[in-house]
Coordinates of C-alpha atoms in Angstrom, one line a residue:
M1 CA -9.0 -19.2 -55.3
S2 CA -9.8 -15.3 -54.1
A3 CA -7.3 -14.1 -52.3
P4 CA -7.4 -13.9 -48.1
I5 CA -9.2 -11.3 -46.3
T6 CA -6.4 -10.1 -44.1
I7 CA -5.8 -7.4 -40.8
Q8 CA -4.9 -4.3 -43.0
S9 CA -4.4 -1.2 -40.4
F10 CA -4.8 -0.1 -36.7
E11 CA -6.0 2.9 -35.6
T12 CA -6.2 4.1 -31.8
L13 CA -8.0 7.3 -30.2
I14 CA -7.8 8.3 -26.5
V15 CA -11.4 9.9 -25.7
D16 CA -12.3 12.2 -23.2
L17 CA -15.7 12.6 -22.2
P18 CA -17.8 14.2 -19.4
T19 CA -19.9 12.4 -16.6
I20 CA -23.2 13.6 -15.4
R21 CA -21.9 13.8 -11.9
P22 CA -18.9 12.9 -10.1
H23 CA -18.6 8.6 -9.5
K24 CA -17.4 7.4 -6.2
L25 CA -15.6 4.5 -5.6
A26 CA -13.9 3.2 -2.3
M27 CA -10.6 3.7 -4.1
H28 CA -10.8 7.0 -6.6
T29 CA -13.3 9.8 -7.2
M30 CA -14.4 9.6 -11.4
H31 CA -15.0 13.4 -12.5
G32 CA -14.8 12.0 -16.5
Q33 CA -14.1 8.8 -18.7
T34 CA -11.6 7.9 -20.5
L35 CA -12.3 5.4 -23.6
V36 CA -9.9 4.1 -26.2
I37 CA -11.2 3.6 -28.9
L38 CA -9.9 1.2 -31.7
R39 CA -10.8 0.5 -35.2
I40 CA -9.0 -2.3 -37.3
R41 CA -9.6 -2.4 -41.2
C42 CA -9.8 -4.7 -42.9
S43 CA -8.5 -5.5 -47.1
D44 CA -12.3 -6.3 -47.7
G45 CA -13.0 -3.2 -46.7
I46 CA -14.6 -3.6 -43.6
V47 CA -14.2 -1.5 -40.1
G48 CA -14.1 -3.5 -36.8
I49 CA -15.2 -1.2 -33.9
G50 CA -13.6 -2.0 -30.4
E51 CA -13.0 -0.1 -26.9
A52 CA -10.4 -0.6 -24.0
T53 CA -11.3 1.2 -21.2
T54 CA -11.0 1.0 -17.1
I55 CA -11.3 3.3 -14.5
G56 CA -9.4 6.1 -12.7
G57 CA -6.2 6.2 -14.6
L58 CA -4.0 3.4 -12.9
A59 CA -6.4 3.3 -9.5
Y60 CA -7.9 0.5 -10.4
A61 CA -5.9 -2.0 -12.6
G62 CA -2.6 -2.2 -14.1
E63 CA -3.2 -0.5 -17.4
S64 CA -4.3 3.0 -18.0
P65 CA -5.8 4.3 -21.1
E66 CA -1.9 5.6 -22.4
S67 CA -0.5 2.5 -22.0
I68 CA -3.5 0.6 -23.7
K69 CA -2.9 2.8 -26.9
I70 CA 0.8 2.6 -26.8
N71 CA 1.0 -1.2 -26.4
I72 CA -2.4 -2.0 -29.3
D73 CA 0.1 0.0 -31.5
T74 CA 3.2 -1.2 -30.5
W75 CA 2.9 -4.4 -29.8
F76 CA -0.6 -5.8 -30.8
A77 CA -0.9 -4.2 -34.3
P78 CA 2.3 -5.4 -35.8
L79 CA 1.7 -8.9 -34.5
L80 CA -1.9 -8.5 -36.5
I81 CA -1.3 -6.9 -39.6
G82 CA -1.3 -9.4 -42.5
Q83 CA -3.3 -12.2 -40.7
D84 CA -6.2 -13.8 -41.5
A85 CA -9.1 -11.3 -40.4
T86 CA -11.7 -13.9 -40.2
N87 CA -10.0 -16.6 -38.3
L88 CA -10.4 -14.9 -34.6
N89 CA -8.8 -17.8 -32.7
A90 CA -5.8 -18.0 -34.9
A91 CA -5.7 -14.2 -34.7
M92 CA -6.2 -14.5 -30.9
Q93 CA -4.0 -17.3 -30.2
R94 CA -1.1 -15.3 -31.7
V95 CA -1.8 -12.9 -28.9
D96 CA -1.6 -15.2 -26.2
R97 CA 2.2 -16.3 -27.6
G98 CA 3.3 -13.0 -28.1
I99 CA 1.9 -11.0 -25.4
R100 CA 1.3 -11.5 -21.7
G101 CA -1.4 -9.8 -19.4
N102 CA -2.7 -6.4 -21.3
T103 CA -6.5 -7.9 -21.0
F104 CA -7.9 -4.4 -21.5
A105 CA -6.2 -3.8 -24.6
R106 CA -6.5 -7.4 -25.7
S107 CA -10.3 -6.8 -25.6
G108 CA -10.7 -3.9 -27.3
V109 CA -8.4 -5.6 -29.9
E110 CA -11.4 -9.0 -29.8
T111 CA -14.2 -6.7 -29.5
A112 CA -12.9 -5.3 -32.9
L113 CA -12.4 -8.4 -35.1
L114 CA -15.5 -9.7 -33.5
D115 CA -17.8 -6.5 -34.8
A116 CA -15.5 -6.9 -38.4
Q117 CA -16.7 -10.5 -38.5
G118 CA -20.3 -9.7 -38.0
K119 CA -20.1 -7.1 -40.4
R120 CA -19.1 -9.5 -42.7
L121 CA -21.0 -12.5 -42.0
G122 CA -24.3 -10.0 -42.0
L123 CA -24.7 -11.4 -38.6
P124 CA -24.8 -9.6 -34.9
V125 CA -22.0 -10.1 -32.6
A126 CA -24.4 -12.7 -30.4
E127 CA -24.9 -14.7 -33.1
V128 CA -21.5 -15.1 -34.0
L129 CA -20.7 -16.0 -30.5
G130 CA -23.3 -18.9 -30.7
G131 CA -26.8 -17.1 -30.3
R132 CA -29.0 -15.2 -28.3
V133 CA -31.3 -16.6 -25.5
R134 CA -32.6 -13.2 -24.4
D135 CA -33.0 -9.7 -26.1
G136 CA -32.1 -7.4 -23.2
V137 CA -29.9 -7.5 -19.8
E138 CA -31.4 -6.2 -16.9
V139 CA -29.3 -3.4 -15.8
A140 CA -28.2 -2.0 -12.3
W141 CA -27.8 1.4 -11.3
T142 CA -24.9 2.9 -8.8
L143 CA -26.0 5.7 -6.5
A144 CA -22.7 6.8 -5.8
S145 CA -23.2 10.2 -4.3
G146 CA -22.3 10.0 -1.2
D147 CA -25.6 11.7 0.0
T148 CA -28.4 9.7 1.8
G149 CA -31.4 11.9 0.8
R150 CA -29.6 12.3 -3.2
D151 CA -29.2 9.2 -3.6
I152 CA -32.8 8.0 -2.4
D153 CA -34.3 10.6 -4.7
E154 CA -32.2 9.2 -7.2
A155 CA -33.4 5.8 -7.0
E156 CA -36.9 7.3 -6.8
Q157 CA -36.3 8.9 -10.2
M158 CA -35.2 5.5 -11.7
L159 CA -38.0 3.5 -10.6
D160 CA -40.7 5.7 -11.8
R161 CA -39.0 6.5 -15.1
R162 CA -38.6 2.3 -15.6
R163 CA -35.1 3.0 -16.2
H164 CA -33.8 0.5 -12.9
R165 CA -34.5 -1.3 -10.3
H166 CA -32.1 -2.8 -8.7
F167 CA -28.9 -0.1 -6.8
K168 CA -25.4 -0.8 -6.0
L169 CA -23.9 1.5 -3.2
K170 CA -20.0 2.0 -3.4
I171 CA -19.2 2.3 0.3
G172 CA -15.7 1.5 1.7
A173 CA -14.0 4.6 1.6
G174 CA -15.7 6.1 5.1
D175 CA -16.5 5.1 8.7
V176 CA -18.0 1.5 8.3
A177 CA -21.0 2.5 10.6
R178 CA -21.6 5.5 8.8
D179 CA -21.5 3.6 5.7
I180 CA -23.9 0.9 6.8
A181 CA -26.6 3.7 8.0
H182 CA -26.8 4.7 4.9
V183 CA -27.1 2.1 2.9
A184 CA -30.2 0.8 5.5
A185 CA -31.8 4.4 5.1
I186 CA -31.9 3.9 1.5
K187 CA -33.2 -0.1 1.6
K188 CA -35.7 1.2 3.5
A189 CA -36.6 3.7 1.7
L190 CA -36.9 1.8 -1.4
G191 CA -39.1 -1.3 0.3
E192 CA -39.4 -4.5 -2.2
R193 CA -39.6 -2.1 -4.5
A194 CA -36.2 -2.6 -5.6
S195 CA -33.0 -4.8 -4.6
V196 CA -29.9 -2.7 -2.7
R197 CA -26.7 -4.5 -3.3
V198 CA -22.9 -3.2 -2.0
D199 CA -19.7 -3.0 -3.6
I200 CA -16.8 -2.5 -1.3
N201 CA -13.9 -2.3 -4.0
Q202 CA -11.4 -4.3 -1.9
A203 CA -11.7 -1.6 1.1
W204 CA -12.6 -4.3 4.6
S205 CA -10.2 -6.7 6.8
E206 CA -11.8 -9.6 7.4
A207 CA -12.6 -8.6 11.0
V208 CA -15.1 -5.6 9.9
A209 CA -16.5 -7.7 7.0
I210 CA -17.5 -10.5 9.3
S211 CA -19.4 -7.9 11.9
A212 CA -20.7 -5.7 8.3
S213 CA -21.9 -8.3 6.5
R214 CA -24.7 -9.6 9.3
R215 CA -25.5 -6.1 9.5
L216 CA -26.0 -5.4 6.0
A217 CA -28.0 -8.7 6.3
E218 CA -30.5 -7.1 8.9
A219 CA -30.7 -3.6 6.7
G220 CA -31.9 -5.9 3.9
V221 CA -28.7 -5.8 1.4
E222 CA -28.5 -8.7 -0.8
L223 CA -25.2 -9.1 -2.2
I224 CA -21.5 -7.9 -1.1
E225 CA -19.0 -7.3 -4.4
Q226 CA -15.5 -7.9 -3.1
P227 CA -15.4 -7.0 0.7
L228 CA -11.8 -8.1 1.0
S229 CA -8.3 -7.5 -1.3
R230 CA -8.2 -9.6 -4.2
F231 CA -5.3 -11.4 -3.0
D232 CA -6.7 -12.1 0.4
R233 CA -8.7 -15.6 -1.1
A234 CA -8.1 -17.4 2.0
G235 CA -9.7 -14.4 3.8
M236 CA -12.7 -14.7 0.7
A237 CA -13.3 -18.2 1.7
R238 CA -13.8 -17.9 4.9
L239 CA -15.7 -14.8 5.4
N240 CA -17.8 -16.8 2.7
A241 CA -18.7 -19.8 4.6
H242 CA -19.9 -17.1 7.4
S243 CA -21.8 -14.7 5.8
P244 CA -25.4 -14.4 5.9
I245 CA -25.7 -12.7 2.6
P246 CA -24.1 -13.6 -0.7
L247 CA -20.3 -12.4 -1.7
M248 CA -19.6 -11.7 -5.3
A249 CA -15.7 -11.8 -6.8
D250 CA -15.0 -9.0 -8.8
E251 CA -11.1 -7.5 -9.0
A252 CA -10.1 -11.0 -7.2
I253 CA -10.9 -12.4 -11.5
E254 CA -8.1 -10.4 -13.1
S255 CA -7.8 -13.4 -15.7
V256 CA -9.9 -16.9 -16.8
P257 CA -7.3 -19.0 -14.8
D258 CA -8.1 -17.1 -11.6
S259 CA -12.1 -17.5 -12.3
F260 CA -10.8 -21.6 -12.0
A261 CA -8.5 -20.7 -8.7
L262 CA -11.8 -18.7 -7.0
A263 CA -14.0 -21.3 -8.0
Q264 CA -12.1 -24.5 -6.6
L265 CA -11.4 -22.5 -3.4
G266 CA -14.6 -21.5 -3.0
V267 CA -14.5 -17.7 -2.6
A268 CA -17.8 -16.5 -3.7
P269 CA -21.2 -17.9 -4.9
I270 CA -21.2 -15.3 -7.6
F271 CA -19.0 -13.9 -9.7
A272 CA -18.9 -10.4 -11.9
L273 CA -18.2 -10.9 -15.4
K274 CA -16.1 -8.4 -17.0
I275 CA -14.9 -9.1 -21.0
A276 CA -11.6 -5.9 -20.1
K277 CA -10.9 -8.3 -17.2
T278 CA -10.2 -11.6 -19.1
G279 CA -9.6 -10.5 -22.5
G280 CA -12.8 -9.8 -24.8
P281 CA -16.1 -11.1 -25.2
R282 CA -15.0 -14.7 -25.9
A283 CA -12.7 -15.0 -23.3
V284 CA -15.3 -13.3 -20.5
L285 CA -17.3 -16.4 -22.1
R286 CA -15.0 -18.9 -20.7
T287 CA -15.2 -17.5 -16.9
A288 CA -18.9 -18.2 -17.4
A289 CA -18.1 -22.0 -18.3
I290 CA -16.5 -22.5 -15.4
A291 CA -18.6 -20.7 -13.0
E292 CA -21.8 -22.8 -14.3
A293 CA -20.0 -25.7 -14.2
A294 CA -18.8 -25.1 -10.4
G295 CA -22.7 -23.9 -9.4
I296 CA -21.6 -20.4 -9.5
G297 CA -24.1 -17.3 -10.0
L298 CA -23.2 -14.8 -12.7
Y299 CA -23.6 -11.1 -13.0
G300 CA -22.7 -8.8 -16.5
G301 CA -20.4 -6.6 -15.1
T302 CA -19.0 -3.0 -15.5
M303 CA -15.3 -1.1 -16.2
L304 CA -18.1 2.0 -16.8
E305 CA -17.2 1.9 -20.5
G306 CA -19.0 4.1 -22.7
S307 CA -21.4 2.4 -25.6
V308 CA -19.0 0.4 -27.8
G309 CA -17.2 -1.6 -24.6
T310 CA -21.0 -1.7 -23.2
L311 CA -22.6 -3.3 -26.4
A312 CA -19.7 -5.3 -26.8
S313 CA -20.2 -6.8 -23.0
A314 CA -24.4 -6.9 -23.7
H315 CA -24.0 -9.0 -26.6
A316 CA -21.3 -11.9 -24.7
F317 CA -24.2 -11.4 -21.9
A318 CA -27.3 -12.4 -24.1
T319 CA -25.2 -15.8 -24.9
L320 CA -25.3 -16.9 -21.7
D321 CA -27.6 -19.6 -20.2
K322 CA -28.2 -18.1 -16.4
L323 CA -27.6 -14.4 -15.5
E324 CA -29.3 -14.4 -12.2
W325 CA -28.1 -11.4 -10.9
H326 CA -28.5 -9.2 -14.0
T327 CA -26.1 -6.9 -15.3
E328 CA -24.6 -3.4 -14.4
L329 CA -24.1 -2.0 -18.0
F330 CA -24.6 1.3 -17.4
G331 CA -21.8 3.0 -18.7
P332 CA -23.3 5.2 -21.2
L333 CA -26.1 6.6 -18.6
L334 CA -23.4 7.9 -17.3
L335 CA -21.7 10.2 -19.5
T336 CA -23.3 13.6 -21.0
E337 CA -21.8 12.6 -24.0
D338 CA -22.3 10.0 -26.9
I339 CA -19.7 9.0 -29.8
L340 CA -22.3 6.9 -31.5
V341 CA -25.1 8.0 -33.9
E342 CA -27.6 6.3 -32.4
A343 CA -27.0 5.5 -28.3
P344 CA -27.9 2.3 -27.0
L345 CA -31.3 1.7 -26.0
Y346 CA -32.7 0.9 -22.8
R347 CA -35.8 0.6 -21.7
D348 CA -38.2 -1.6 -19.0
F349 CA -35.6 -2.1 -16.6
Q350 CA -33.3 -3.6 -19.7
L351 CA -30.4 -2.5 -22.4
M352 CA -31.9 -4.0 -25.5
I353 CA -29.2 -5.7 -27.7
P354 CA -29.0 -4.7 -31.3
T355 CA -29.9 -6.8 -34.2
T356 CA -28.1 -5.6 -36.9
P357 CA -24.4 -7.3 -37.9
G358 CA -21.4 -6.5 -36.0
L359 CA -21.9 -4.9 -32.7
G360 CA -24.9 -2.9 -34.0
L361 CA -23.2 0.9 -33.8
E362 CA -21.7 3.3 -35.9
L363 CA -19.3 6.1 -35.1
D364 CA -20.4 9.4 -35.0
E365 CA -17.1 10.8 -36.3
Q366 CA -17.6 14.5 -35.4
R367 CA -18.3 13.7 -32.1
L368 CA -15.1 11.5 -31.8
A369 CA -13.2 14.2 -33.1
R370 CA -14.4 16.7 -30.8
F371 CA -13.3 14.5 -27.8
A372 CA -10.6 12.6 -29.1
R373 CA -7.3 13.9 -27.0
R374 CA -4.6 15.5 -29.3

């Protein structure tokens, strides 16, 4: 009888990468992106790669790059070293019993274990998760310069290059009338060639959102993402009943149980799926199953991960029966540098999903060393 294959060691790196431009959200403006890259080494020589990434330090969520690294090194690693590397259910159940919350760190760990298992079996992660039903996922682009003319020019370039035909605008931090005029001008310029969505990042009150939703509908906007505080479930449900365009829940989904409660209350007809928010690629599929059972549409969200986290998300989203609202897996395109030997492939408005074992990627060790925080 052969010896069991066990988890031997963890290595976590904080990696700071530059972005092509500032990225403006309601709660924070990003001038770069910080990733936590994880490597899990197993006794059969296989190394699984994962990523845990958040936005703006602690501006978005309760985990920061620094806390993710410390908690993986201090708590996750001791729990899992010596455990069976081939049994993901047992490994993640052990994490569930020993660690509360920390879904971003948990996602990085689950991703690395899936990558290792795929390499071990000679299968892409999508196939480990049950099998892909699509070879690529369509990707929206966020126009976040805040300048109307510049955003229109950027959208036109994306359409010409066949890179994106769905555009999301980050509004909510400024004057409401000015924000809506900005969105309306962009939609008018793009016409029927592209869809336009808005993300409020929880910045509006219910009263503001009631009026604004009507004006955005008149402008041709197709959805409003998280207009109210993630804690205001009753307000979201009331707004959802009256809004002429659909709402999408994003920050309100902090866990798989959250998604069940939101579905019960009818807060939104669309859910944004994020592996970091639910605890990994397998975990995000549980939220997707809840949404599908409740007749809620699905959108593949991002925490602006780099290439590792983006491809992990894509493998999970490739297995979904329906992905009506597509994805926003553009994180790597926001970065001026990649840490992979071959960057993810974007073509014909889609991110193509690798067909090689595991996540289908190889780290560029020189670039990783160059950008890793000392």
